[in-house]
Amino acid sequence: MLLIMKPVKVSFEDSIAKAVVEAGKCVGCGTCILVCPFNCLEYADEKPNLIKECKVCGICAQACPQYEFPLSTIENHVFGRERKAEEAFGVYRKLVLARAIDSQILQVCQDGGAVTALLLYALKNGFIDGAIVAKSEREKPFYPRPTLATTAEEILQSAGTKYFYSPNILAIAKVIEQKKGNVAFVGT
């Protein structure tokens, strides 16, 4: 089954700016910025901002998870069904609790370090070339930034809960620039 999104030829101003940003629905993910083939958008003040004339291609509107996003269609395509009312986290096979056992990870993690442990294992064993993560600086702990971590040290530096969102999808540009093949994406 092929999932086909209907093509939308609409400007940023008439779609995302009004229905998402001005309506207070923007989650700051940065997807619209990443997919704009004309580089008309930039990320500032935790939201997309138009920096030059929109070419009305509609790609940003198709990619935005808050603009007419066909969640039920996607769930049916991926999982064969829509989520039930009691499935607050969406459709899943199993929920698990996990905790790292590596003392180096436990020293820097916030809760259990499971994500950090999985990333380090995948990097060490050649499953990934890097990971897109959110990294905070000591001076500005509440302002995480998207980062492409390609070493164990960089992954460890990104460990821990971030209390503010980070538009990690914007780091995909670094993946393309550095020609990385297999990259993990942490979007928690």
mmCIF file of C-alpha atoms in Angstrom:
data_model
loop_
_atom_site.group_PDB
_atom_site.id
_atom_site.type_symbol
_atom_site.label_atom_id
_atom_site.label_comp_id
_atom_site.label_asym_id
_atom_site.label_seq_id
_atom_site.Cartn_x
_atom_site.Cartn_y
_atom_site.Cartn_z
ATOM 1 C CA MET A 1 0.000 0.000 0.000
ATOM 2 C CA LEU A 2 1.417 3.342 -1.031
ATOM 3 C CA LEU A 3 0.713 6.305 1.231
ATOM 4 C CA ILE A 4 0.007 9.338 -0.905
ATOM 5 C CA MET A 5 -0.296 12.784 0.600
ATOM 6 C CA LYS A 6 -2.394 15.195 -1.440
ATOM 7 C CA PRO A 7 -0.244 17.875 -3.068
ATOM 8 C CA VAL A 8 -0.817 21.287 -1.558
ATOM 9 C CA LYS A 9 0.257 24.444 -3.390
ATOM 10 C CA VAL A 10 -0.049 26.958 -0.596
ATOM 11 C CA SER A 11 2.251 29.629 0.754
ATOM 12 C CA PHE A 12 3.899 29.544 4.162
ATOM 13 C CA GLU A 13 1.955 32.683 5.093
ATOM 14 C CA ASP A 14 -1.421 31.166 4.148
ATOM 15 C CA SER A 15 -0.764 27.783 5.733
ATOM 16 C CA ILE A 16 1.690 27.277 8.563
ATOM 17 C CA ALA A 17 2.035 30.926 9.597
ATOM 18 C CA LYS A 18 -1.712 31.334 10.159
ATOM 19 C CA ALA A 19 -2.985 27.872 11.069
ATOM 20 C CA VAL A 20 0.013 26.733 13.105
ATOM 21 C CA VAL A 21 2.364 29.490 14.305
ATOM 22 C CA GLU A 22 -0.182 32.265 14.968
ATOM 23 C CA ALA A 23 -2.679 29.728 16.361
ATOM 24 C CA GLY A 24 -0.112 28.636 18.956
ATOM 25 C CA LYS A 25 0.094 25.069 17.607
ATOM 26 C CA CYS A 26 3.730 25.166 16.455
ATOM 27 C CA VAL A 27 5.839 22.625 18.344
ATOM 28 C CA GLY A 28 9.098 24.149 17.128
ATOM 29 C CA CYS A 29 10.256 20.973 15.401
ATOM 30 C CA GLY A 30 11.833 22.833 12.465
ATOM 31 C CA THR A 31 10.625 20.403 9.798
ATOM 32 C CA CYS A 32 9.243 23.191 7.609
ATOM 33 C CA ILE A 33 12.647 24.903 7.638
ATOM 34 C CA LEU A 34 14.497 21.722 6.725
ATOM 35 C CA VAL A 35 12.251 20.822 3.782
ATOM 36 C CA CYS A 36 11.985 24.280 2.192
ATOM 37 C CA PRO A 37 13.930 23.905 -1.078
ATOM 38 C CA PHE A 38 14.258 27.677 -1.434
ATOM 39 C CA ASN A 39 15.624 28.395 2.075
ATOM 40 C CA CYS A 40 12.847 30.901 2.722
ATOM 41 C CA LEU A 41 12.605 30.058 6.418
ATOM 42 C CA GLU A 42 14.892 30.256 9.422
ATOM 43 C CA TYR A 43 14.515 29.124 13.024
ATOM 44 C CA ALA A 44 14.395 31.965 15.548
ATOM 45 C CA ASP A 45 12.459 32.544 18.753
ATOM 46 C CA GLU A 46 11.533 28.833 18.846
ATOM 47 C CA LYS A 47 9.547 29.009 15.597
ATOM 48 C CA PRO A 48 9.900 29.283 11.818
ATOM 49 C CA ASN A 49 10.253 32.787 10.404
ATOM 50 C CA LEU A 50 9.942 33.827 6.775
ATOM 51 C CA ILE A 51 13.182 35.524 5.696
ATOM 52 C CA LYS A 52 12.501 35.923 1.981
ATOM 53 C CA GLU A 53 9.592 35.647 -0.416
ATOM 54 C CA CYS A 54 7.830 32.281 -0.284
ATOM 55 C CA LYS A 55 7.790 30.457 -3.648
ATOM 56 C CA VAL A 56 4.422 28.795 -2.849
ATOM 57 C CA CYS A 57 5.589 25.219 -3.404
ATOM 58 C CA GLY A 58 3.582 23.914 -0.423
ATOM 59 C CA ILE A 59 6.261 21.491 0.735
ATOM 60 C CA CYS A 60 6.412 23.038 4.214
ATOM 61 C CA ALA A 61 2.656 22.569 4.653
ATOM 62 C CA GLN A 62 2.882 18.923 3.596
ATOM 63 C CA ALA A 63 5.696 18.234 6.057
ATOM 64 C CA CYS A 64 4.329 20.106 9.087
ATOM 65 C CA PRO A 65 2.996 17.685 11.734
ATOM 66 C CA GLN A 66 0.532 20.331 12.938
ATOM 67 C CA TYR A 67 -0.924 21.421 9.587
ATOM 68 C CA GLU A 68 -3.654 19.096 8.352
ATOM 69 C CA PHE A 69 -1.501 16.120 9.346
ATOM 70 C CA PRO A 70 -3.360 12.892 8.421
ATOM 71 C CA LEU A 71 -2.491 10.968 11.613
ATOM 72 C CA SER A 72 -5.160 8.292 11.197
ATOM 73 C CA THR A 73 -4.089 7.655 7.589
ATOM 74 C CA ILE A 74 -0.456 7.298 8.644
ATOM 75 C CA GLU A 75 -1.302 5.015 11.585
ATOM 76 C CA ASN A 76 -3.376 2.804 9.291
ATOM 77 C CA HIS A 77 -0.529 2.662 6.782
ATOM 78 C CA VAL A 78 2.214 1.897 9.326
ATOM 79 C CA PHE A 79 0.356 -0.186 11.920
ATOM 80 C CA GLY A 80 -2.702 -1.424 10.045
ATOM 81 C CA ARG A 81 -5.036 0.406 12.429
ATOM 82 C CA GLU A 82 -5.669 3.686 14.235
ATOM 83 C CA ARG A 83 -4.851 4.171 17.901
ATOM 84 C CA LYS A 84 -7.508 3.331 20.460
ATOM 85 C CA ALA A 85 -8.760 5.987 22.878
ATOM 86 C CA GLU A 86 -6.797 4.411 25.743
ATOM 87 C CA GLU A 87 -3.525 4.394 23.747
ATOM 88 C CA ALA A 88 -2.269 7.817 24.786
ATOM 89 C CA PHE A 89 1.231 7.021 23.488
ATOM 90 C CA GLY A 90 -0.083 5.804 20.144
ATOM 91 C CA VAL A 91 0.089 2.331 18.637
ATOM 92 C CA TYR A 92 2.909 0.191 20.022
ATOM 93 C CA ARG A 93 3.843 -3.472 20.403
ATOM 94 C CA LYS A 94 5.285 -3.342 23.889
ATOM 95 C CA LEU A 95 6.336 -0.796 26.509
ATOM 96 C CA VAL A 96 9.484 -1.543 28.484
ATOM 97 C CA LEU A 97 11.465 0.008 31.311
ATOM 98 C CA ALA A 98 15.222 -0.046 30.788
ATOM 99 C CA ARG A 99 18.313 1.125 32.633
ATOM 100 C CA ALA A 100 21.955 1.258 31.565
ATOM 101 C CA ILE A 101 24.493 -0.740 33.578
ATOM 102 C CA ASP A 102 27.623 1.100 32.408
ATOM 103 C CA SER A 103 28.886 3.321 35.257
ATOM 104 C CA GLN A 104 30.211 5.916 32.786
ATOM 105 C CA ILE A 105 26.696 6.364 31.397
ATOM 106 C CA LEU A 106 25.045 6.360 34.822
ATOM 107 C CA GLN A 107 27.288 9.250 35.910
ATOM 108 C CA VAL A 108 25.940 11.550 33.189
ATOM 109 C CA CYS A 109 22.413 10.327 32.514
ATOM 110 C CA GLN A 110 19.256 11.786 33.996
ATOM 111 C CA ASP A 111 17.104 8.728 34.565
ATOM 112 C CA GLY A 112 18.205 5.330 33.322
ATOM 113 C CA GLY A 113 20.568 6.131 30.463
ATOM 114 C CA ALA A 114 18.918 3.613 28.145
ATOM 115 C CA VAL A 115 18.977 5.871 25.076
ATOM 116 C CA THR A 116 22.633 6.772 25.659
ATOM 117 C CA ALA A 117 23.532 3.085 26.119
ATOM 118 C CA LEU A 118 21.763 2.130 22.885
ATOM 119 C CA LEU A 119 23.484 4.922 20.948
ATOM 120 C CA LEU A 120 26.933 3.991 22.266
ATOM 121 C CA TYR A 121 26.374 0.310 21.472
ATOM 122 C CA ALA A 122 25.199 1.139 17.945
ATOM 123 C CA LEU A 123 28.164 3.471 17.332
ATOM 124 C CA LYS A 124 30.747 1.038 18.738
ATOM 125 C CA ASN A 125 29.389 -1.861 16.674
ATOM 126 C CA GLY A 126 29.128 0.071 13.406
ATOM 127 C CA PHE A 127 25.334 0.178 13.175
ATOM 128 C CA ILE A 128 25.410 3.979 13.046
ATOM 129 C CA ASP A 129 27.887 6.642 11.937
ATOM 130 C CA GLY A 130 26.450 9.171 14.365
ATOM 131 C CA ALA A 131 23.351 10.329 16.170
ATOM 132 C CA ILE A 132 21.255 13.451 16.062
ATOM 133 C CA VAL A 133 20.840 14.514 19.681
ATOM 134 C CA ALA A 134 20.035 17.590 21.764
ATOM 135 C CA LYS A 135 23.031 19.039 23.566
ATOM 136 C CA SER A 136 23.002 21.691 26.283
ATOM 137 C CA GLU A 137 25.881 23.866 27.363
ATOM 138 C CA ARG A 138 26.650 24.222 31.065
ATOM 139 C CA GLU A 139 26.119 27.985 30.872
ATOM 140 C CA LYS A 140 22.714 27.592 29.175
ATOM 141 C CA PRO A 141 21.178 24.312 30.362
ATOM 142 C CA PHE A 142 17.665 25.274 29.281
ATOM 143 C CA TYR A 143 18.632 25.977 25.669
ATOM 144 C CA PRO A 144 19.467 22.663 24.025
ATOM 145 C CA ARG A 145 20.598 22.717 20.427
ATOM 146 C CA PRO A 146 20.463 20.088 17.703
ATOM 147 C CA THR A 147 23.786 18.312 17.333
ATOM 148 C CA LEU A 148 25.221 15.555 15.162
ATOM 149 C CA ALA A 149 27.253 13.438 17.595
ATOM 150 C CA THR A 150 29.800 11.206 15.854
ATOM 151 C CA THR A 151 31.940 10.103 18.816
ATOM 152 C CA ALA A 152 31.229 8.328 22.090
ATOM 153 C CA GLU A 153 32.346 11.461 23.929
ATOM 154 C CA GLU A 154 29.820 13.627 22.059
ATOM 155 C CA ILE A 155 27.031 11.147 22.789
ATOM 156 C CA LEU A 156 27.922 11.130 26.489
ATOM 157 C CA GLN A 157 27.964 14.941 26.500
ATOM 158 C CA SER A 158 24.382 14.957 25.200
ATOM 159 C CA ALA A 159 23.069 12.557 27.860
ATOM 160 C CA GLY A 160 20.339 13.646 30.220
ATOM 161 C CA THR A 161 16.867 15.101 30.071
ATOM 162 C CA LYS A 162 16.379 18.408 28.323
ATOM 163 C CA TYR A 163 13.671 20.566 29.843
ATOM 164 C CA PHE A 164 13.093 22.614 26.723
ATOM 165 C CA TYR A 165 12.568 21.411 23.175
ATOM 166 C CA SER A 166 15.268 21.287 20.579
ATOM 167 C CA PRO A 167 14.478 21.241 16.841
ATOM 168 C CA ASN A 168 16.690 18.192 16.285
ATOM 169 C CA ILE A 169 15.437 17.673 12.761
ATOM 170 C CA LEU A 170 17.514 20.691 11.715
ATOM 171 C CA ALA A 171 20.674 18.628 12.326
ATOM 172 C CA ILE A 172 19.796 16.509 9.290
ATOM 173 C CA ALA A 173 21.471 19.258 7.258
ATOM 174 C CA LYS A 174 24.753 18.344 9.038
ATOM 175 C CA VAL A 175 24.209 14.671 8.179
ATOM 176 C CA ILE A 176 23.913 15.587 4.503
ATOM 177 C CA GLU A 177 26.842 18.014 4.665
ATOM 178 C CA GLN A 178 29.117 15.441 6.348
ATOM 179 C CA LYS A 179 27.825 12.603 4.130
ATOM 180 C CA LYS A 180 26.961 10.327 7.032
ATOM 181 C CA GLY A 181 25.124 7.160 6.083
ATOM 182 C CA ASN A 182 23.429 5.543 9.055
ATOM 183 C CA VAL A 183 22.358 8.025 11.687
ATOM 184 C CA ALA A 184 20.207 7.516 14.776
ATOM 185 C CA PHE A 185 17.683 10.218 15.600
ATOM 186 C CA VAL A 186 16.787 11.052 19.196
ATOM 187 C CA GLY A 187 13.608 13.063 19.309
ATOM 188 C CA THR A 188 12.509 12.783 22.915
#
